[in-house]
Amino acid sequence: MKTEDRRQKTEVRPKKALGQHFLTDQNIAKKIVEQLSPDAETVIEVGAGTGVLTQYMVQDLLGKFYVIEIDKESIAYLKTHFPMLGERLIEGDFLKADLSQYGKQNMAIIGNFPYNISSQIFFQVLKYKEQVVEVVGMVQKEMAERMAAKEGSKTYGILSVLMQAWYDIDYLFTVHENVFNPPPKVKSAVIKMRRNAVTDLGCDEKRFVTIVKQAFNQRRKTLRNSLRPMLSPDIIENEVFNKRPEQLSIKEFVDLTNLISSCASHDAP
Ligand code: SAH
């Protein structure tokens, strides 16, 4: 891979509204790119900015590598510095992009994500879980911890359950705020997600999402209290409802969904 950095950082002034914090440390940039598995058929970089990650992928991956960037100024910069990208440099909003037009399977997503929309980025990934086999991304440290958290942990929450239902998630390493321009107020971390073998959750997916969200919205309450409106009298005394949401594994949320579905009457949501 090419190692020299041909970018001129001063050409794009970081915009707060777009969550722009440009990574300035070449070794970290390389280390992030190295986490990509070689088997992806399509690689999409989200928000390339001035191309600190792009420069380490553009040569090796050319032909299967796309960049989606929303900022006009960054796009102009990337066009000049990475002309070989051609049509594969796309000006647009990743959250609205139709990812299936870039590949049907084995797709990887990489990026130093704009932190203000990182959960939306993960929900967009989830929408394309049939295509996206891998995500390597830098996010706010707390977000990375939540994504990778297991049941029983304080940080285990909606995103942990909904993402881990489909992806194995590893917290890779922490990144200090002073390697960004401008430095963010929080620490960052890189995570890697790999699609697991699940093709069918084993329960009604929509209801699963509703239950997980509802349960964690009042995470200190027992499931009996937070889910009460959807529980029929014949299951409400079941002892699983004495638990709090952070005590349940993914599998237990699936079982819980099936339990509620089995008794769902016309008046239950
Ligand atoms: N990868 C670069 C920039 C990271 S900052 C680096 O590490 O230095 C986040 C980048 O995401 C910015 O370039 C910002 O313009 C871009 N961005 C923000 N919202 C976006 C969206 N909805 N879709 C695509 N790119 C977006």
Short mmCIF file of C-alpha atoms and ligand atoms in Angstrom, two decimals:
data_model
loop_
_atom_site.label_atom_id
_atom_site.label_comp_id
_atom_site.label_asym_id
_atom_site.label_seq_id
_atom_site.Cartn_x
_atom_site.Cartn_y
_atom_site.Cartn_z
CA MET A 1 0.00 0.00 0.00
CA LYS A 2 1.10 3.55 -0.63
CA THR A 3 2.25 5.22 2.53
CA GLU A 4 3.00 8.85 1.73
CA ASP A 5 0.33 11.41 2.43
CA ARG A 6 -0.28 13.69 -0.52
CA ARG A 7 -3.18 15.57 1.02
CA GLN A 8 -3.08 19.20 1.96
CA LYS A 9 -5.15 19.46 5.07
CA THR A 10 -5.72 23.16 4.88
CA GLU A 11 -7.75 22.97 1.67
CA VAL A 12 -10.97 21.89 3.37
CA ARG A 13 -12.12 23.77 6.42
CA PRO A 14 -13.84 21.32 8.80
CA LYS A 15 -17.58 21.91 9.19
CA LYS A 16 -19.13 21.15 12.52
CA ALA A 17 -22.62 20.58 11.16
CA LEU A 18 -21.34 17.68 9.06
CA GLY A 19 -19.50 16.09 11.97
CA GLN A 20 -16.17 16.74 10.30
CA HIS A 21 -13.15 15.82 12.40
CA PHE A 22 -10.32 14.99 10.06
CA LEU A 23 -7.92 12.32 11.25
CA THR A 24 -4.35 13.58 11.13
CA ASP A 25 -2.43 10.48 12.22
CA GLN A 26 -1.24 8.39 9.27
CA ASN A 27 -0.44 5.32 11.35
CA ILE A 28 -3.93 5.20 12.78
CA ALA A 29 -5.42 5.71 9.32
CA LYS A 30 -3.39 2.75 8.01
CA LYS A 31 -4.29 0.66 11.01
CA ILE A 32 -8.02 1.26 10.40
CA VAL A 33 -7.78 0.30 6.74
CA GLU A 34 -5.82 -2.85 7.64
CA GLN A 35 -8.81 -4.13 9.58
CA LEU A 36 -10.74 -4.69 6.35
CA SER A 37 -10.98 -8.34 5.41
CA PRO A 38 -9.66 -9.06 1.93
CA ASP A 39 -12.75 -10.96 0.84
CA ALA A 40 -15.10 -8.02 0.23
CA GLU A 41 -16.40 -7.68 -3.31
CA THR A 42 -17.43 -4.07 -2.80
CA VAL A 43 -16.00 -1.56 -0.33
CA ILE A 44 -17.80 1.70 0.41
CA GLU A 45 -16.16 4.48 2.35
CA VAL A 46 -18.58 6.75 4.17
CA GLY A 47 -17.50 10.38 4.44
CA ALA A 48 -13.98 10.48 3.06
CA GLY A 49 -13.33 14.13 3.90
CA THR A 50 -9.82 14.82 2.67
CA GLY A 51 -9.14 11.17 2.02
CA VAL A 52 -6.89 10.13 4.90
CA LEU A 53 -8.37 6.61 4.76
CA THR A 54 -9.11 6.76 1.03
CA GLN A 55 -5.44 7.05 0.08
CA TYR A 56 -4.72 3.62 1.56
CA MET A 57 -7.53 1.90 -0.30
CA VAL A 58 -7.82 3.59 -3.65
CA GLN A 59 -4.92 1.73 -5.32
CA ASP A 60 -5.51 -1.75 -3.98
CA LEU A 61 -9.27 -1.75 -4.20
CA LEU A 62 -9.82 0.21 -7.38
CA GLY A 63 -12.72 -1.21 -9.33
CA LYS A 64 -14.64 -2.28 -6.27
CA PHE A 65 -14.17 0.82 -4.16
CA TYR A 66 -16.77 3.59 -3.77
CA VAL A 67 -16.75 6.78 -1.74
CA ILE A 68 -19.95 8.47 -0.59
CA GLU A 69 -19.39 11.98 0.71
CA ILE A 70 -22.00 14.66 1.36
CA ASP A 71 -19.75 17.73 1.53
CA LYS A 72 -19.26 19.60 -1.77
CA GLU A 73 -15.92 21.02 -0.71
CA SER A 74 -14.57 17.60 0.23
CA ILE A 75 -15.90 16.19 -3.05
CA ALA A 76 -14.00 18.84 -5.00
CA TYR A 77 -10.87 18.03 -3.03
CA LEU A 78 -11.23 14.29 -3.52
CA LYS A 79 -11.84 14.73 -7.27
CA THR A 80 -8.53 16.55 -7.62
CA HIS A 81 -6.51 14.22 -5.45
CA PHE A 82 -8.06 10.90 -6.42
CA PRO A 83 -9.07 11.30 -10.08
CA MET A 84 -8.88 7.53 -10.54
CA LEU A 85 -12.07 7.20 -8.51
CA GLY A 86 -14.06 8.71 -11.36
CA GLU A 87 -17.72 7.76 -11.14
CA ARG A 88 -17.11 5.84 -7.97
CA LEU A 89 -16.80 9.08 -6.04
CA ILE A 90 -20.40 9.82 -5.17
CA GLU A 91 -21.69 13.09 -3.83
CA GLY A 92 -24.60 12.25 -1.61
CA ASP A 93 -26.05 11.29 1.75
CA PHE A 94 -25.07 7.80 2.88
CA LEU A 95 -28.27 7.57 4.92
CA LYS A 96 -30.35 7.92 1.77
CA ALA A 97 -28.14 5.88 -0.54
CA ASP A 98 -29.47 2.74 -2.18
CA LEU A 99 -26.55 0.47 -1.35
CA SER A 100 -27.83 -2.42 -3.44
CA GLN A 101 -26.85 -0.57 -6.62
CA TYR A 102 -23.16 -0.89 -5.66
CA GLY A 103 -23.17 -4.62 -5.06
CA LYS A 104 -25.45 -7.51 -4.28
CA GLN A 105 -23.34 -9.34 -1.72
CA ASN A 106 -20.10 -9.30 0.28
CA MET A 107 -20.08 -5.57 0.80
CA ALA A 108 -17.88 -3.83 3.38
CA ILE A 109 -18.45 -0.37 4.81
CA ILE A 110 -15.59 1.64 6.24
CA GLY A 111 -15.22 5.13 7.59
CA ASN A 112 -14.36 7.58 10.25
CA PHE A 113 -18.04 8.20 10.74
CA PRO A 114 -19.65 11.57 11.44
CA TYR A 115 -20.52 11.03 15.11
CA ASN A 116 -23.73 13.05 15.03
CA ILE A 117 -25.30 10.43 12.76
CA SER A 118 -23.43 7.26 13.65
CA SER A 119 -26.45 5.38 15.02
CA GLN A 120 -28.35 6.25 11.85
CA ILE A 121 -25.43 4.90 9.85
CA PHE A 122 -25.75 1.60 11.70
CA PHE A 123 -29.48 1.47 11.08
CA GLN A 124 -28.79 2.06 7.39
CA VAL A 125 -26.33 -0.87 7.51
CA LEU A 126 -29.00 -3.01 9.15
CA LYS A 127 -31.36 -2.21 6.31
CA TYR A 128 -28.81 -3.74 3.93
CA LYS A 129 -27.75 -6.62 6.16
CA GLU A 130 -28.16 -9.06 3.26
CA GLN A 131 -25.39 -7.22 1.40
CA VAL A 132 -23.18 -5.81 4.14
CA VAL A 133 -20.89 -8.49 5.59
CA GLU A 134 -18.48 -6.19 7.35
CA VAL A 135 -18.21 -2.73 8.89
CA VAL A 136 -14.98 -1.14 10.07
CA GLY A 137 -15.74 2.20 11.59
CA MET A 138 -14.53 4.86 13.93
CA VAL A 139 -17.18 6.16 16.30
CA GLN A 140 -17.40 7.90 19.62
CA LYS A 141 -15.85 5.65 22.29
CA GLU A 142 -19.09 5.34 24.27
CA MET A 143 -20.94 4.32 21.14
CA ALA A 144 -18.31 1.66 20.40
CA GLU A 145 -18.66 0.31 23.93
CA ARG A 146 -22.43 0.19 23.64
CA MET A 147 -22.30 -1.59 20.30
CA ALA A 148 -20.01 -4.31 21.62
CA ALA A 149 -21.55 -4.61 25.12
CA LYS A 150 -22.87 -7.96 26.32
CA GLU A 151 -25.88 -8.58 28.51
CA GLY A 152 -25.34 -7.75 32.15
CA SER A 153 -23.28 -4.70 31.30
CA LYS A 154 -24.43 -1.16 32.04
CA THR A 155 -23.83 -0.04 28.48
CA TYR A 156 -25.85 -2.88 26.92
CA GLY A 157 -28.79 -1.29 25.16
CA ILE A 158 -30.97 -0.98 22.06
CA LEU A 159 -28.11 -0.70 19.61
CA SER A 160 -26.21 -3.61 21.19
CA VAL A 161 -29.18 -5.94 20.85
CA LEU A 162 -30.41 -4.84 17.43
CA MET A 163 -26.93 -4.93 15.87
CA GLN A 164 -25.64 -8.04 17.63
CA ALA A 165 -28.69 -9.94 16.47
CA TRP A 166 -27.07 -9.84 13.00
CA TYR A 167 -23.41 -8.94 13.55
CA ASP A 168 -20.51 -10.07 15.72
CA ILE A 169 -19.02 -6.86 17.06
CA ASP A 170 -15.50 -6.26 18.33
CA TYR A 171 -14.15 -3.18 20.03
CA LEU A 172 -10.72 -2.89 18.40
CA PHE A 173 -8.88 0.10 19.83
CA THR A 174 -9.32 3.54 21.37
CA VAL A 175 -8.25 6.71 19.58
CA HIS A 176 -7.23 9.87 21.42
CA GLU A 177 -8.98 13.16 20.53
CA ASN A 178 -5.75 15.00 19.69
CA VAL A 179 -5.19 13.11 16.43
CA PHE A 180 -8.11 14.94 14.82
CA ASN A 181 -8.54 18.35 13.27
CA PRO A 182 -10.43 19.81 15.07
CA PRO A 183 -10.20 17.51 18.12
CA PRO A 184 -13.64 16.19 19.13
CA LYS A 185 -14.75 16.61 22.75
CA VAL A 186 -14.84 12.87 23.24
CA LYS A 187 -12.56 9.91 22.75
CA SER A 188 -13.05 7.69 19.75
CA ALA A 189 -12.77 4.00 19.07
CA VAL A 190 -12.66 1.69 16.10
CA ILE A 191 -15.03 -1.23 15.92
CA LYS A 192 -15.35 -4.10 13.53
CA MET A 193 -18.63 -5.83 12.77
CA ARG A 194 -18.88 -9.14 10.91
CA ARG A 195 -22.16 -10.54 9.71
CA ASN A 196 -23.06 -13.63 11.78
CA ALA A 197 -24.69 -16.77 10.40
CA VAL A 198 -28.24 -15.76 11.32
CA THR A 199 -30.58 -15.58 8.33
CA ASP A 200 -33.80 -15.83 10.29
CA LEU A 201 -34.09 -14.37 13.75
CA GLY A 202 -36.63 -16.99 14.77
CA CYS A 203 -39.30 -14.50 15.70
CA ASP A 204 -41.30 -11.65 14.21
CA GLU A 205 -38.57 -9.10 13.45
CA LYS A 206 -40.74 -6.01 13.68
CA ARG A 207 -42.15 -7.04 17.02
CA PHE A 208 -38.62 -7.88 18.24
CA VAL A 209 -37.48 -4.33 17.45
CA THR A 210 -40.55 -2.82 19.13
CA ILE A 211 -40.03 -4.91 22.26
CA VAL A 212 -36.30 -4.16 22.52
CA LYS A 213 -36.90 -0.43 22.13
CA GLN A 214 -39.80 -0.38 24.55
CA ALA A 215 -37.90 -2.40 27.15
CA PHE A 216 -34.79 -0.23 27.08
CA ASN A 217 -36.70 3.05 26.99
CA GLN A 218 -37.32 2.46 30.66
CA ARG A 219 -34.31 0.35 31.41
CA ARG A 220 -34.62 0.48 35.18
CA LYS A 221 -38.10 -0.92 35.19
CA THR A 222 -38.88 -4.59 35.11
CA LEU A 223 -40.04 -5.93 31.77
CA ARG A 224 -43.48 -6.41 33.31
CA ASN A 225 -43.79 -2.68 33.86
CA SER A 226 -42.22 -1.45 30.67
CA LEU A 227 -43.99 -3.97 28.40
CA ARG A 228 -47.30 -4.07 30.29
CA PRO A 229 -49.48 -2.68 27.47
CA MET A 230 -48.53 -5.62 25.24
CA LEU A 231 -48.84 -8.39 27.84
CA SER A 232 -51.98 -10.45 28.03
CA PRO A 233 -53.19 -11.75 31.42
CA ASP A 234 -52.16 -15.33 30.69
CA ILE A 235 -48.44 -14.49 30.41
CA ILE A 236 -48.05 -11.45 32.61
CA GLU A 237 -47.07 -13.50 35.66
CA ASN A 238 -44.28 -15.31 33.80
CA GLU A 239 -41.08 -14.81 35.74
CA VAL A 240 -39.10 -13.53 32.77
CA PHE A 241 -40.98 -10.27 33.27
CA ASN A 242 -39.33 -9.81 36.66
CA LYS A 243 -36.09 -9.13 34.80
CA ARG A 244 -34.69 -5.87 33.54
CA PRO A 245 -33.78 -5.48 29.87
CA GLU A 246 -30.03 -5.49 30.38
CA GLN A 247 -30.23 -9.01 31.81
CA LEU A 248 -31.53 -10.52 28.57
CA SER A 249 -29.32 -11.99 25.85
CA ILE A 250 -30.31 -11.67 22.19
CA LYS A 251 -31.67 -15.22 22.30
CA GLU A 252 -33.77 -14.35 25.35
CA PHE A 253 -35.20 -11.32 23.56
CA VAL A 254 -36.14 -13.62 20.68
CA ASP A 255 -37.83 -16.04 23.10
CA LEU A 256 -39.56 -13.15 24.79
CA THR A 257 -40.85 -11.92 21.42
CA ASN A 258 -42.21 -15.37 20.65
CA LEU A 259 -43.84 -15.60 24.06
CA ILE A 260 -45.58 -12.27 23.53
CA SER A 261 -46.51 -13.16 19.93
CA SER A 262 -48.01 -16.47 21.00
CA CYS A 263 -50.46 -14.67 23.23
CA ALA A 264 -50.93 -11.51 21.23
CA SER A 265 -54.61 -10.74 21.03
CA HIS A 266 -56.13 -8.25 18.63
CA ASP A 267 -55.75 -5.44 21.15
CA ALA A 268 -52.02 -6.00 21.74
CA PRO A 269 -49.59 -4.01 19.53
N1 SAH B 1 -12.63 10.15 6.77
C1 SAH B 1 -12.20 11.53 7.00
C2 SAH B 1 -13.35 12.44 7.43
C3 SAH B 1 -14.07 12.05 8.68
S1 SAH B 1 -15.18 13.28 9.24
C4 SAH B 1 -11.09 11.52 8.04
O1 SAH B 1 -10.94 10.55 8.76
O2 SAH B 1 -10.38 12.51 8.13
C5 SAH B 1 -16.75 12.65 8.68
C6 SAH B 1 -16.99 12.83 7.19
O3 SAH B 1 -18.31 12.38 6.88
C7 SAH B 1 -16.92 14.26 6.69
O4 SAH B 1 -16.13 14.32 5.54
C8 SAH B 1 -18.38 14.64 6.37
O5 SAH B 1 -18.51 15.58 5.34
C9 SAH B 1 -18.93 13.30 5.97
N2 SAH B 1 -20.39 13.16 6.13
C10 SAH B 1 -21.19 13.71 7.07
N3 SAH B 1 -22.47 13.32 6.93
C11 SAH B 1 -22.50 12.48 5.85
C12 SAH B 1 -23.54 11.76 5.18
N4 SAH B 1 -24.79 11.80 5.61
N5 SAH B 1 -23.20 11.00 4.11
C13 SAH B 1 -21.92 10.95 3.65
N6 SAH B 1 -20.90 11.61 4.26
C14 SAH B 1 -21.18 12.37 5.33
#
